[in-house]
């Protein structure tokens, strides 16, 4: 079976053609500069092809992807009929979607209704869906939501302590993001440790970072909120912040709320603290060379991450497993070690040798650690493809 996984942004579109049973990726790539001029980067195994192709809209981008997938030289399939289904990443599903679903007109309408909650992402996701529908009208399309896996949170976790009318009238609440990644890691961890019933905290630490408290495969709490700005500090996002900071900065610097939010989303986090970079490798280099601001950025990131683990361990009344995933979680030995140093009080102990692992599945805790600590590389595309095939098969 071949599933085409699509992650459409406003001017870009990532794709992977994969077999959801084996996880094998036959081709993947990226369309960039959609609406400007258009460039396709296509990879098959170790080979990469870059082509400038006019892409006035997402429709031409999808068409370019389908053309190269069936190209006699660079392609991997003979005909687009070999694509059994398309799985779309959709960022915000609001309260309407607690799971992935087959796309029909009512689903499109519901994704449109969620635009006020996900104004940056949902319109682009819809462009990708509509382009695929018009070019491949007979191929089933599935929407996989970043928010869906978090819908099991109890009200005490997802409600903000503000007047109820904002929840009732405007759906203002914690939704959480990276749900597809948290779901993949939770399912994979269950396989790795051979248990279904266990309590875990997953640290998805990348350029964007989020934490999830998961009990028996169901999310109990997560660190991102109405938007991805909340939670631990990130590459360029501030993470949790006192709302009065916004008021103060807007008043003092005559900034609009939108301008202030752009600063909090794009210029803050470890970039803002270090003044050097949002990339943790640069911060580690800087700190090693004695840059105190880089060291502070790393310290703040590890401290806040560890605080979330502690808080979630309390929320779950103890945890059995701690997992690290995404760019920093999978590769950042320093960050993992520093986070775990704070958690000694919970009996967390990691093996310094095993903690050198990069990008591989590995248990890094010692045998006498009270909590198993694992590195579990995430695979959101595989999760999307698996959900897609499950829904398509169920509908047969
Ligand atoms: P992601 O958003 O999941 O793709 O993660 C990207 C981030 O992973 C980059 O910004 C880097 O900061 C981080 N990263 C990648 N490799 C390493 C590494 N070897 N050590 C520390 N951080 C890394």
Short mmCIF file of N, CA and C in Angstrom, two decimals, residues 180-351:
data_model
loop_
_atom_site.label_atom_id
_atom_site.label_comp_id
_atom_site.label_asym_id
_atom_site.label_seq_id
_atom_site.Cartn_x
_atom_site.Cartn_y
_atom_site.Cartn_z
N UNK A 180 0.45 14.29 17.00
CA UNK A 180 0.80 13.12 16.18
C UNK A 180 2.14 12.55 16.64
N UNK A 181 3.05 13.42 17.02
CA UNK A 181 4.35 12.96 17.54
C UNK A 181 4.18 12.30 18.91
N UNK A 182 3.43 12.94 19.80
CA UNK A 182 3.23 12.34 21.13
C UNK A 182 2.54 10.97 20.99
N UNK A 183 1.60 10.87 20.07
CA UNK A 183 0.89 9.59 19.88
C UNK A 183 1.86 8.52 19.37
N UNK A 184 2.68 8.89 18.38
CA UNK A 184 3.65 7.92 17.85
C UNK A 184 4.56 7.43 18.97
N UNK A 185 5.09 8.36 19.76
CA UNK A 185 6.05 7.97 20.81
C UNK A 185 5.35 7.13 21.88
N UNK A 186 4.11 7.49 22.23
CA UNK A 186 3.38 6.71 23.25
C UNK A 186 3.16 5.27 22.77
N UNK A 187 2.74 5.12 21.51
CA UNK A 187 2.49 3.78 20.98
C UNK A 187 3.78 2.98 20.86
N UNK A 188 4.82 3.67 20.39
CA UNK A 188 6.12 2.99 20.20
C UNK A 188 6.72 2.59 21.56
N UNK A 189 6.55 3.46 22.55
CA UNK A 189 7.09 3.15 23.88
C UNK A 189 6.37 1.92 24.46
N UNK A 190 5.07 1.84 24.24
CA UNK A 190 4.32 0.66 24.71
C UNK A 190 4.90 -0.61 24.10
N UNK A 191 5.25 -0.54 22.81
CA UNK A 191 5.87 -1.71 22.15
C UNK A 191 7.25 -1.98 22.75
N UNK A 192 8.02 -0.91 22.95
CA UNK A 192 9.40 -1.10 23.42
C UNK A 192 9.46 -1.69 24.82
N UNK A 193 8.55 -1.26 25.70
CA UNK A 193 8.61 -1.78 27.07
C UNK A 193 7.66 -2.97 27.28
N UNK A 194 6.88 -3.29 26.25
CA UNK A 194 6.01 -4.47 26.31
C UNK A 194 4.86 -4.32 27.30
N UNK A 195 4.36 -3.09 27.47
CA UNK A 195 3.22 -2.87 28.38
C UNK A 195 2.22 -1.95 27.73
N UNK A 196 0.94 -2.10 28.12
CA UNK A 196 -0.07 -1.16 27.63
C UNK A 196 -0.42 -0.14 28.70
N UNK A 197 -0.35 -0.60 29.95
CA UNK A 197 -0.77 0.28 31.05
C UNK A 197 0.45 0.81 31.77
N UNK A 198 0.76 2.06 31.55
CA UNK A 198 1.89 2.68 32.24
C UNK A 198 1.75 4.19 32.14
N UNK A 199 2.52 4.87 32.99
CA UNK A 199 2.43 6.34 33.03
C UNK A 199 3.74 6.91 32.50
N UNK A 200 3.63 7.86 31.61
CA UNK A 200 4.85 8.41 31.01
C UNK A 200 4.74 9.93 30.83
N UNK A 201 5.92 10.54 30.76
CA UNK A 201 6.00 11.92 30.29
C UNK A 201 6.84 11.90 29.03
N UNK A 202 6.29 12.45 27.95
CA UNK A 202 7.07 12.55 26.71
C UNK A 202 7.54 13.99 26.54
N UNK A 203 8.86 14.13 26.32
CA UNK A 203 9.45 15.45 26.07
C UNK A 203 9.73 15.55 24.58
N UNK A 204 8.87 16.25 23.86
CA UNK A 204 9.11 16.52 22.44
C UNK A 204 9.90 17.83 22.39
N UNK A 205 11.22 17.69 22.24
CA UNK A 205 12.08 18.88 22.31
C UNK A 205 12.74 19.10 20.95
N UNK A 206 12.25 20.10 20.23
CA UNK A 206 12.82 20.41 18.92
C UNK A 206 12.93 21.91 18.81
N UNK A 207 12.75 22.43 17.61
CA UNK A 207 12.70 23.88 17.49
C UNK A 207 11.45 24.38 18.21
N UNK A 208 10.34 23.65 18.01
CA UNK A 208 9.17 23.81 18.89
C UNK A 208 9.20 22.67 19.89
N UNK A 209 8.82 22.95 21.12
CA UNK A 209 8.90 21.90 22.15
C UNK A 209 7.57 21.80 22.88
N UNK A 210 7.18 20.56 23.19
CA UNK A 210 6.02 20.40 24.06
C UNK A 210 6.16 19.13 24.88
N UNK A 211 5.49 19.14 26.02
CA UNK A 211 5.54 18.04 26.97
C UNK A 211 4.15 17.42 27.02
N UNK A 212 4.09 16.11 27.26
CA UNK A 212 2.78 15.48 27.44
C UNK A 212 2.84 14.46 28.57
N UNK A 213 1.82 14.53 29.43
CA UNK A 213 1.64 13.54 30.50
C UNK A 213 0.63 12.52 29.99
N UNK A 214 1.04 11.26 29.91
CA UNK A 214 0.21 10.25 29.24
C UNK A 214 0.04 9.04 30.16
N UNK A 215 -1.23 8.67 30.39
CA UNK A 215 -1.51 7.51 31.24
C UNK A 215 -2.25 6.47 30.42
N UNK A 216 -1.72 5.27 30.37
CA UNK A 216 -2.33 4.17 29.60
C UNK A 216 -2.70 4.63 28.18
N UNK A 217 -1.78 5.37 27.56
CA UNK A 217 -1.96 5.78 26.17
C UNK A 217 -2.85 7.00 25.98
N UNK A 218 -3.33 7.59 27.08
CA UNK A 218 -4.23 8.75 26.94
C UNK A 218 -3.60 9.99 27.59
N UNK A 219 -3.63 11.09 26.83
CA UNK A 219 -3.02 12.33 27.35
C UNK A 219 -3.84 12.86 28.52
N UNK A 220 -3.13 13.19 29.60
CA UNK A 220 -3.78 13.80 30.77
C UNK A 220 -3.49 15.30 30.84
N UNK A 221 -2.37 15.71 30.25
CA UNK A 221 -2.03 17.13 30.26
C UNK A 221 -0.94 17.37 29.22
N UNK A 222 -0.86 18.59 28.74
CA UNK A 222 0.20 18.93 27.79
C UNK A 222 0.54 20.40 27.93
N UNK A 223 1.76 20.75 27.49
CA UNK A 223 2.27 22.08 27.86
C UNK A 223 1.86 23.19 26.90
N UNK A 224 1.64 22.88 25.63
CA UNK A 224 1.18 23.94 24.72
C UNK A 224 -0.30 24.21 25.00
N UNK A 225 -0.82 25.33 24.53
CA UNK A 225 -2.15 25.72 24.96
C UNK A 225 -3.13 25.92 23.83
N UNK A 226 -3.77 27.09 23.85
CA UNK A 226 -4.63 27.49 22.73
C UNK A 226 -3.79 27.56 21.46
N UNK A 227 -2.54 28.00 21.64
CA UNK A 227 -1.61 28.09 20.52
C UNK A 227 -0.31 27.39 20.92
N UNK A 228 0.62 27.23 19.98
CA UNK A 228 1.89 26.57 20.32
C UNK A 228 2.87 27.47 21.09
N UNK A 229 2.44 28.65 21.51
CA UNK A 229 3.36 29.56 22.21
C UNK A 229 3.63 29.13 23.66
N UNK A 230 2.70 28.38 24.23
CA UNK A 230 2.79 28.08 25.67
C UNK A 230 3.71 26.90 25.96
N UNK A 231 4.12 26.82 27.23
CA UNK A 231 4.90 25.67 27.69
C UNK A 231 6.34 26.01 27.94
N UNK A 232 7.24 25.07 27.62
CA UNK A 232 8.67 25.30 27.87
C UNK A 232 9.18 26.33 26.86
N UNK A 233 10.28 27.03 27.20
CA UNK A 233 10.85 27.94 26.20
C UNK A 233 11.30 27.12 24.99
N UNK A 234 11.26 27.71 23.81
CA UNK A 234 11.60 26.94 22.59
C UNK A 234 12.70 27.63 21.82
N UNK A 235 12.90 27.20 20.58
CA UNK A 235 13.94 27.83 19.76
C UNK A 235 13.74 29.34 19.71
N UNK A 236 12.53 29.76 19.29
CA UNK A 236 12.27 31.21 19.20
C UNK A 236 11.02 31.63 19.97
N UNK A 237 10.30 30.67 20.57
CA UNK A 237 9.09 31.04 21.33
C UNK A 237 9.40 31.12 22.82
N UNK A 238 8.72 32.07 23.45
CA UNK A 238 9.01 32.32 24.87
C UNK A 238 8.59 31.17 25.78
N UNK A 239 7.56 30.40 25.36
CA UNK A 239 6.93 29.49 26.32
C UNK A 239 6.08 30.29 27.28
N UNK A 240 5.72 29.67 28.42
CA UNK A 240 4.83 30.31 29.40
C UNK A 240 5.34 31.69 29.79
N UNK A 241 4.42 32.64 29.86
CA UNK A 241 4.81 34.00 30.24
C UNK A 241 3.62 34.69 30.91
N UNK A 242 3.91 35.53 31.87
CA UNK A 242 2.88 36.33 32.53
C UNK A 242 2.25 37.28 31.49
N UNK A 243 0.92 37.24 31.35
CA UNK A 243 0.25 38.07 30.34
C UNK A 243 0.54 39.56 30.52
N UNK A 244 0.88 39.96 31.74
CA UNK A 244 1.17 41.38 31.98
C UNK A 244 2.44 41.84 31.29
N UNK A 245 3.31 40.90 30.93
CA UNK A 245 4.51 41.27 30.17
C UNK A 245 4.07 41.87 28.83
N UNK A 246 3.03 41.30 28.24
CA UNK A 246 2.53 41.80 26.95
C UNK A 246 2.02 43.23 27.12
N UNK A 247 1.23 43.42 28.18
CA UNK A 247 0.67 44.76 28.43
C UNK A 247 1.80 45.78 28.62
N UNK A 248 2.80 45.40 29.41
CA UNK A 248 3.90 46.32 29.71
C UNK A 248 4.66 46.69 28.43
N UNK A 249 5.01 45.68 27.65
CA UNK A 249 5.81 45.94 26.44
C UNK A 249 5.01 46.74 25.42
N UNK A 250 3.73 46.39 25.25
CA UNK A 250 2.90 47.13 24.28
C UNK A 250 2.80 48.60 24.68
N UNK A 251 2.58 48.85 25.98
CA UNK A 251 2.45 50.23 26.44
C UNK A 251 3.76 51.00 26.31
N UNK A 252 4.83 50.37 26.78
CA UNK A 252 6.11 51.11 26.81
C UNK A 252 6.66 51.36 25.41
N UNK A 253 6.55 50.36 24.50
CA UNK A 253 7.18 50.48 23.18
C UNK A 253 6.17 50.78 22.07
N UNK A 254 4.95 51.12 22.49
CA UNK A 254 3.92 51.48 21.52
C UNK A 254 3.76 50.39 20.44
N UNK A 255 3.75 49.17 20.91
CA UNK A 255 3.61 48.02 20.01
C UNK A 255 2.16 47.56 20.03
N UNK A 256 1.71 46.99 18.92
CA UNK A 256 0.39 46.36 18.93
C UNK A 256 0.54 44.98 19.59
N UNK A 257 -0.60 44.43 20.00
CA UNK A 257 -0.56 43.07 20.59
C UNK A 257 0.00 42.09 19.56
N UNK A 258 -0.40 42.25 18.30
CA UNK A 258 0.11 41.34 17.26
C UNK A 258 1.62 41.44 17.13
N UNK A 259 2.14 42.66 17.17
CA UNK A 259 3.60 42.84 17.06
C UNK A 259 4.31 42.19 18.26
N UNK A 260 3.71 42.37 19.42
CA UNK A 260 4.31 41.79 20.62
C UNK A 260 4.30 40.26 20.53
N UNK A 261 3.18 39.72 20.03
CA UNK A 261 3.08 38.26 19.89
C UNK A 261 4.08 37.73 18.87
N UNK A 262 4.33 38.51 17.82
CA UNK A 262 5.34 38.10 16.84
C UNK A 262 6.71 38.03 17.52
N UNK A 263 7.00 39.01 18.37
CA UNK A 263 8.26 39.00 19.13
C UNK A 263 8.33 37.75 20.02
N UNK A 264 7.21 37.44 20.68
CA UNK A 264 7.21 36.27 21.59
C UNK A 264 7.32 34.95 20.83
N UNK A 265 6.82 34.93 19.59
CA UNK A 265 6.87 33.70 18.79
C UNK A 265 8.17 33.53 18.03
N UNK A 266 8.74 34.65 17.57
CA UNK A 266 9.84 34.54 16.60
C UNK A 266 11.20 35.02 17.10
N UNK A 267 11.18 35.81 18.19
CA UNK A 267 12.47 36.38 18.60
C UNK A 267 12.82 36.03 20.04
N UNK A 268 12.05 35.13 20.62
CA UNK A 268 12.22 34.85 22.06
C UNK A 268 12.85 33.48 22.26
N UNK A 269 12.45 32.79 23.31
CA UNK A 269 13.00 31.46 23.57
C UNK A 269 14.51 31.51 23.75
N UNK A 270 15.19 30.44 23.37
CA UNK A 270 16.65 30.40 23.56
C UNK A 270 17.36 31.38 22.63
N UNK A 271 16.71 31.72 21.51
CA UNK A 271 17.30 32.76 20.65
C UNK A 271 17.31 34.10 21.38
N UNK A 272 16.17 34.44 21.98
CA UNK A 272 16.06 35.72 22.68
C UNK A 272 17.01 35.79 23.86
N UNK A 273 17.09 34.69 24.60
CA UNK A 273 17.95 34.69 25.80
C UNK A 273 19.43 34.74 25.44
N UNK A 274 19.81 34.00 24.40
CA UNK A 274 21.24 33.91 24.07
C UNK A 274 21.68 35.08 23.20
N UNK A 275 20.74 35.58 22.38
CA UNK A 275 21.13 36.60 21.39
C UNK A 275 22.02 36.00 20.31
N UNK A 276 22.15 34.67 20.29
CA UNK A 276 23.09 34.03 19.36
C UNK A 276 22.37 33.16 18.33
N UNK A 277 21.52 32.21 18.81
CA UNK A 277 20.94 31.25 17.88
C UNK A 277 19.77 30.54 18.53
N UNK A 278 18.89 29.99 17.66
CA UNK A 278 17.82 29.13 18.16
C UNK A 278 18.25 27.67 18.11
N UNK A 279 19.43 27.42 17.54
CA UNK A 279 19.88 26.04 17.37
C UNK A 279 20.73 25.61 18.58
N UNK A 280 20.33 24.49 19.16
CA UNK A 280 20.98 24.07 20.41
C UNK A 280 22.44 23.70 20.21
N UNK A 281 22.81 23.31 18.98
CA UNK A 281 24.23 23.01 18.74
C UNK A 281 25.07 24.28 18.85
N UNK A 282 24.52 25.40 18.34
CA UNK A 282 25.24 26.68 18.44
C UNK A 282 25.33 27.12 19.90
N UNK A 283 24.25 26.85 20.65
CA UNK A 283 24.26 27.27 22.07
C UNK A 283 25.30 26.47 22.85
N UNK A 284 25.38 25.16 22.54
CA UNK A 284 26.38 24.34 23.25
C UNK A 284 27.79 24.80 22.89
N UNK A 285 28.01 25.11 21.61
CA UNK A 285 29.32 25.63 21.18
C UNK A 285 29.64 26.92 21.92
N UNK A 286 28.64 27.83 21.92
CA UNK A 286 28.83 29.14 22.57
C UNK A 286 29.13 28.98 24.05
N UNK A 287 28.36 28.12 24.72
CA UNK A 287 28.55 27.93 26.16
C UNK A 287 29.94 27.36 26.44
N UNK A 288 30.37 26.42 25.59
CA UNK A 288 31.70 25.83 25.79
C UNK A 288 32.81 26.86 25.64
N UNK A 289 32.53 27.86 24.79
CA UNK A 289 33.54 28.92 24.59
C UNK A 289 33.41 30.02 25.62
N UNK A 290 32.51 29.83 26.59
CA UNK A 290 32.41 30.78 27.70
C UNK A 290 31.35 31.85 27.55
N UNK A 291 30.45 31.71 26.54
CA UNK A 291 29.39 32.71 26.38
C UNK A 291 28.31 32.48 27.45
N UNK A 292 28.21 33.40 28.41
CA UNK A 292 27.30 33.21 29.56
C UNK A 292 25.84 33.25 29.12
N UNK A 293 25.52 34.01 28.06
CA UNK A 293 24.13 34.08 27.61
C UNK A 293 23.69 32.75 26.98
N UNK A 294 24.59 32.11 26.25
CA UNK A 294 24.28 30.78 25.70
C UNK A 294 24.07 29.79 26.84
N UNK A 295 24.91 29.89 27.85
CA UNK A 295 24.76 28.98 29.00
C UNK A 295 23.43 29.22 29.71
N UNK A 296 23.06 30.50 29.86
CA UNK A 296 21.79 30.81 30.51
C UNK A 296 20.61 30.24 29.70
N UNK A 297 20.68 30.38 28.38
CA UNK A 297 19.59 29.85 27.53
C UNK A 297 19.45 28.34 27.73
N UNK A 298 20.58 27.64 27.75
CA UNK A 298 20.53 26.19 27.97
C UNK A 298 20.01 25.87 29.36
N UNK A 299 20.50 26.62 30.35
CA UNK A 299 20.07 26.38 31.74
C UNK A 299 18.56 26.57 31.88
N UNK A 300 18.07 27.65 31.29
CA UNK A 300 16.63 27.96 31.39
C UNK A 300 15.80 26.85 30.73
N UNK A 301 16.25 26.43 29.55
CA UNK A 301 15.52 25.40 28.81
C UNK A 301 15.46 24.09 29.62
N UNK A 302 16.60 23.68 30.15
CA UNK A 302 16.65 22.39 30.89
C UNK A 302 15.85 22.50 32.19
N UNK A 303 15.97 23.64 32.86
CA UNK A 303 15.27 23.86 34.13
C UNK A 303 13.76 23.81 33.94
N UNK A 304 13.26 24.52 32.92
CA UNK A 304 11.81 24.55 32.70
C UNK A 304 11.30 23.18 32.23
N UNK A 305 12.09 22.51 31.42
CA UNK A 305 11.68 21.16 30.97
C UNK A 305 11.58 20.23 32.17
N UNK A 306 12.59 20.26 33.03
CA UNK A 306 12.57 19.39 34.23
C UNK A 306 11.40 19.75 35.14
N UNK A 307 11.09 21.04 35.25
CA UNK A 307 9.94 21.45 36.08
C UNK A 307 8.64 20.83 35.55
N UNK A 308 8.49 20.82 34.22
CA UNK A 308 7.29 20.20 33.65
C UNK A 308 7.24 18.70 33.96
N UNK A 309 8.40 18.04 33.88
CA UNK A 309 8.40 16.60 34.19
C UNK A 309 7.95 16.40 35.63
N UNK A 310 8.48 17.23 36.54
CA UNK A 310 8.10 17.12 37.95
C UNK A 310 6.62 17.37 38.15
N UNK A 311 6.11 18.40 37.48
CA UNK A 311 4.69 18.73 37.62
C UNK A 311 3.83 17.59 37.09
N UNK A 312 4.23 17.04 35.96
CA UNK A 312 3.42 15.96 35.36
C UNK A 312 3.55 14.66 36.15
N UNK A 313 4.70 14.46 36.78
CA UNK A 313 4.84 13.28 37.65
C UNK A 313 3.85 13.41 38.81
N UNK A 314 3.68 14.64 39.31
CA UNK A 314 2.69 14.86 40.37
C UNK A 314 1.27 14.65 39.83
N UNK A 315 1.01 15.18 38.64
CA UNK A 315 -0.33 15.05 38.04
C UNK A 315 -0.70 13.58 37.83
N UNK A 316 0.30 12.77 37.49
CA UNK A 316 0.03 11.35 37.21
C UNK A 316 0.25 10.46 38.44
N UNK A 317 0.61 11.09 39.57
CA UNK A 317 0.94 10.34 40.78
C UNK A 317 2.07 9.35 40.51
N UNK A 318 3.14 9.89 39.92
CA UNK A 318 4.32 9.07 39.62
C UNK A 318 4.35 8.66 38.16
N UNK A 319 5.57 8.42 37.65
CA UNK A 319 5.67 7.95 36.26
C UNK A 319 6.56 6.71 36.19
N UNK A 320 6.31 5.90 35.15
CA UNK A 320 7.12 4.71 34.91
C UNK A 320 8.20 4.98 33.86
N UNK A 321 7.86 5.86 32.93
CA UNK A 321 8.76 6.07 31.78
C UNK A 321 8.85 7.55 31.46
N UNK A 322 10.08 7.96 31.09
CA UNK A 322 10.32 9.32 30.59
C UNK A 322 10.92 9.15 29.20
N UNK A 323 10.35 9.84 28.21
CA UNK A 323 10.86 9.69 26.84
C UNK A 323 11.30 11.04 26.29
N UNK A 324 12.32 10.97 25.45
CA UNK A 324 12.83 12.17 24.76
C UNK A 324 12.70 11.95 23.26
N UNK A 325 12.17 12.96 22.57
CA UNK A 325 12.05 12.86 21.12
C UNK A 325 12.23 14.22 20.45
N UNK A 326 12.23 14.24 19.11
CA UNK A 326 12.44 15.42 18.25
C UNK A 326 13.92 15.83 18.27
N UNK A 327 14.25 16.85 17.45
CA UNK A 327 15.67 17.17 17.19
C UNK A 327 16.55 17.23 18.43
N UNK A 328 16.15 17.98 19.43
CA UNK A 328 16.98 18.12 20.64
C UNK A 328 16.85 16.86 21.51
N UNK A 329 15.63 16.36 21.65
CA UNK A 329 15.40 15.18 22.49
C UNK A 329 16.12 13.95 21.96
N UNK A 330 16.20 13.83 20.62
CA UNK A 330 16.83 12.65 20.03
C UNK A 330 18.35 12.75 19.98
N UNK A 331 18.85 14.00 19.86
CA UNK A 331 20.29 14.17 19.64
C UNK A 331 21.03 14.88 20.76
N UNK A 332 20.31 15.57 21.63
CA UNK A 332 20.98 16.46 22.59
C UNK A 332 21.32 15.77 23.90
N UNK A 333 22.49 15.14 23.94
CA UNK A 333 22.94 14.43 25.16
C UNK A 333 23.03 15.39 26.34
N UNK A 334 23.53 16.59 26.05
CA UNK A 334 23.72 17.57 27.13
C UNK A 334 22.38 17.92 27.77
N UNK A 335 21.39 18.24 26.93
CA UNK A 335 20.08 18.63 27.46
C UNK A 335 19.46 17.47 28.23
N UNK A 336 19.52 16.26 27.68
CA UNK A 336 18.92 15.10 28.39
C UNK A 336 19.57 14.91 29.75
N UNK A 337 20.92 15.02 29.79
CA UNK A 337 21.63 14.82 31.05
C UNK A 337 21.23 15.89 32.07
N UNK A 338 21.18 17.14 31.61
CA UNK A 338 20.85 18.23 32.53
C UNK A 338 19.42 18.10 33.05
N UNK A 339 18.48 17.75 32.16
CA UNK A 339 17.08 17.58 32.60
C UNK A 339 17.02 16.46 33.63
N UNK A 340 17.67 15.35 33.34
CA UNK A 340 17.60 14.20 34.26
C UNK A 340 18.31 14.48 35.58
N UNK A 341 19.33 15.36 35.56
CA UNK A 341 20.01 15.71 36.82
C UNK A 341 19.03 16.29 37.84
N UNK A 342 18.04 17.05 37.34
CA UNK A 342 17.05 17.64 38.26
C UNK A 342 16.11 16.57 38.84
N UNK A 343 16.03 15.42 38.16
CA UNK A 343 14.99 14.44 38.50
C UNK A 343 15.48 13.29 39.35
N UNK A 344 16.69 13.47 39.90
CA UNK A 344 17.24 12.43 40.78
C UNK A 344 16.31 12.15 41.97
N UNK A 345 15.59 13.17 42.44
CA UNK A 345 14.70 13.00 43.60
C UNK A 345 13.60 11.98 43.31
N UNK A 346 13.30 11.78 41.98
CA UNK A 346 12.27 10.80 41.60
C UNK A 346 12.88 9.44 41.31
N UNK A 347 14.18 9.35 41.53
CA UNK A 347 14.85 8.07 41.25
C UNK A 347 15.25 7.91 39.79
N UNK A 348 15.28 9.03 39.03
CA UNK A 348 15.72 8.97 37.63
C UNK A 348 17.25 8.94 37.60
N UNK A 349 17.78 7.90 36.91
CA UNK A 349 19.25 7.82 36.76
C UNK A 349 19.55 7.41 35.34
N UNK A 350 20.39 8.18 34.65
CA UNK A 350 20.73 7.74 33.29
C UNK A 350 22.20 7.37 33.20
N UNK A 351 22.48 6.52 32.22
CA UNK A 351 23.82 5.99 31.99
C UNK A 351 24.53 6.94 31.01
#
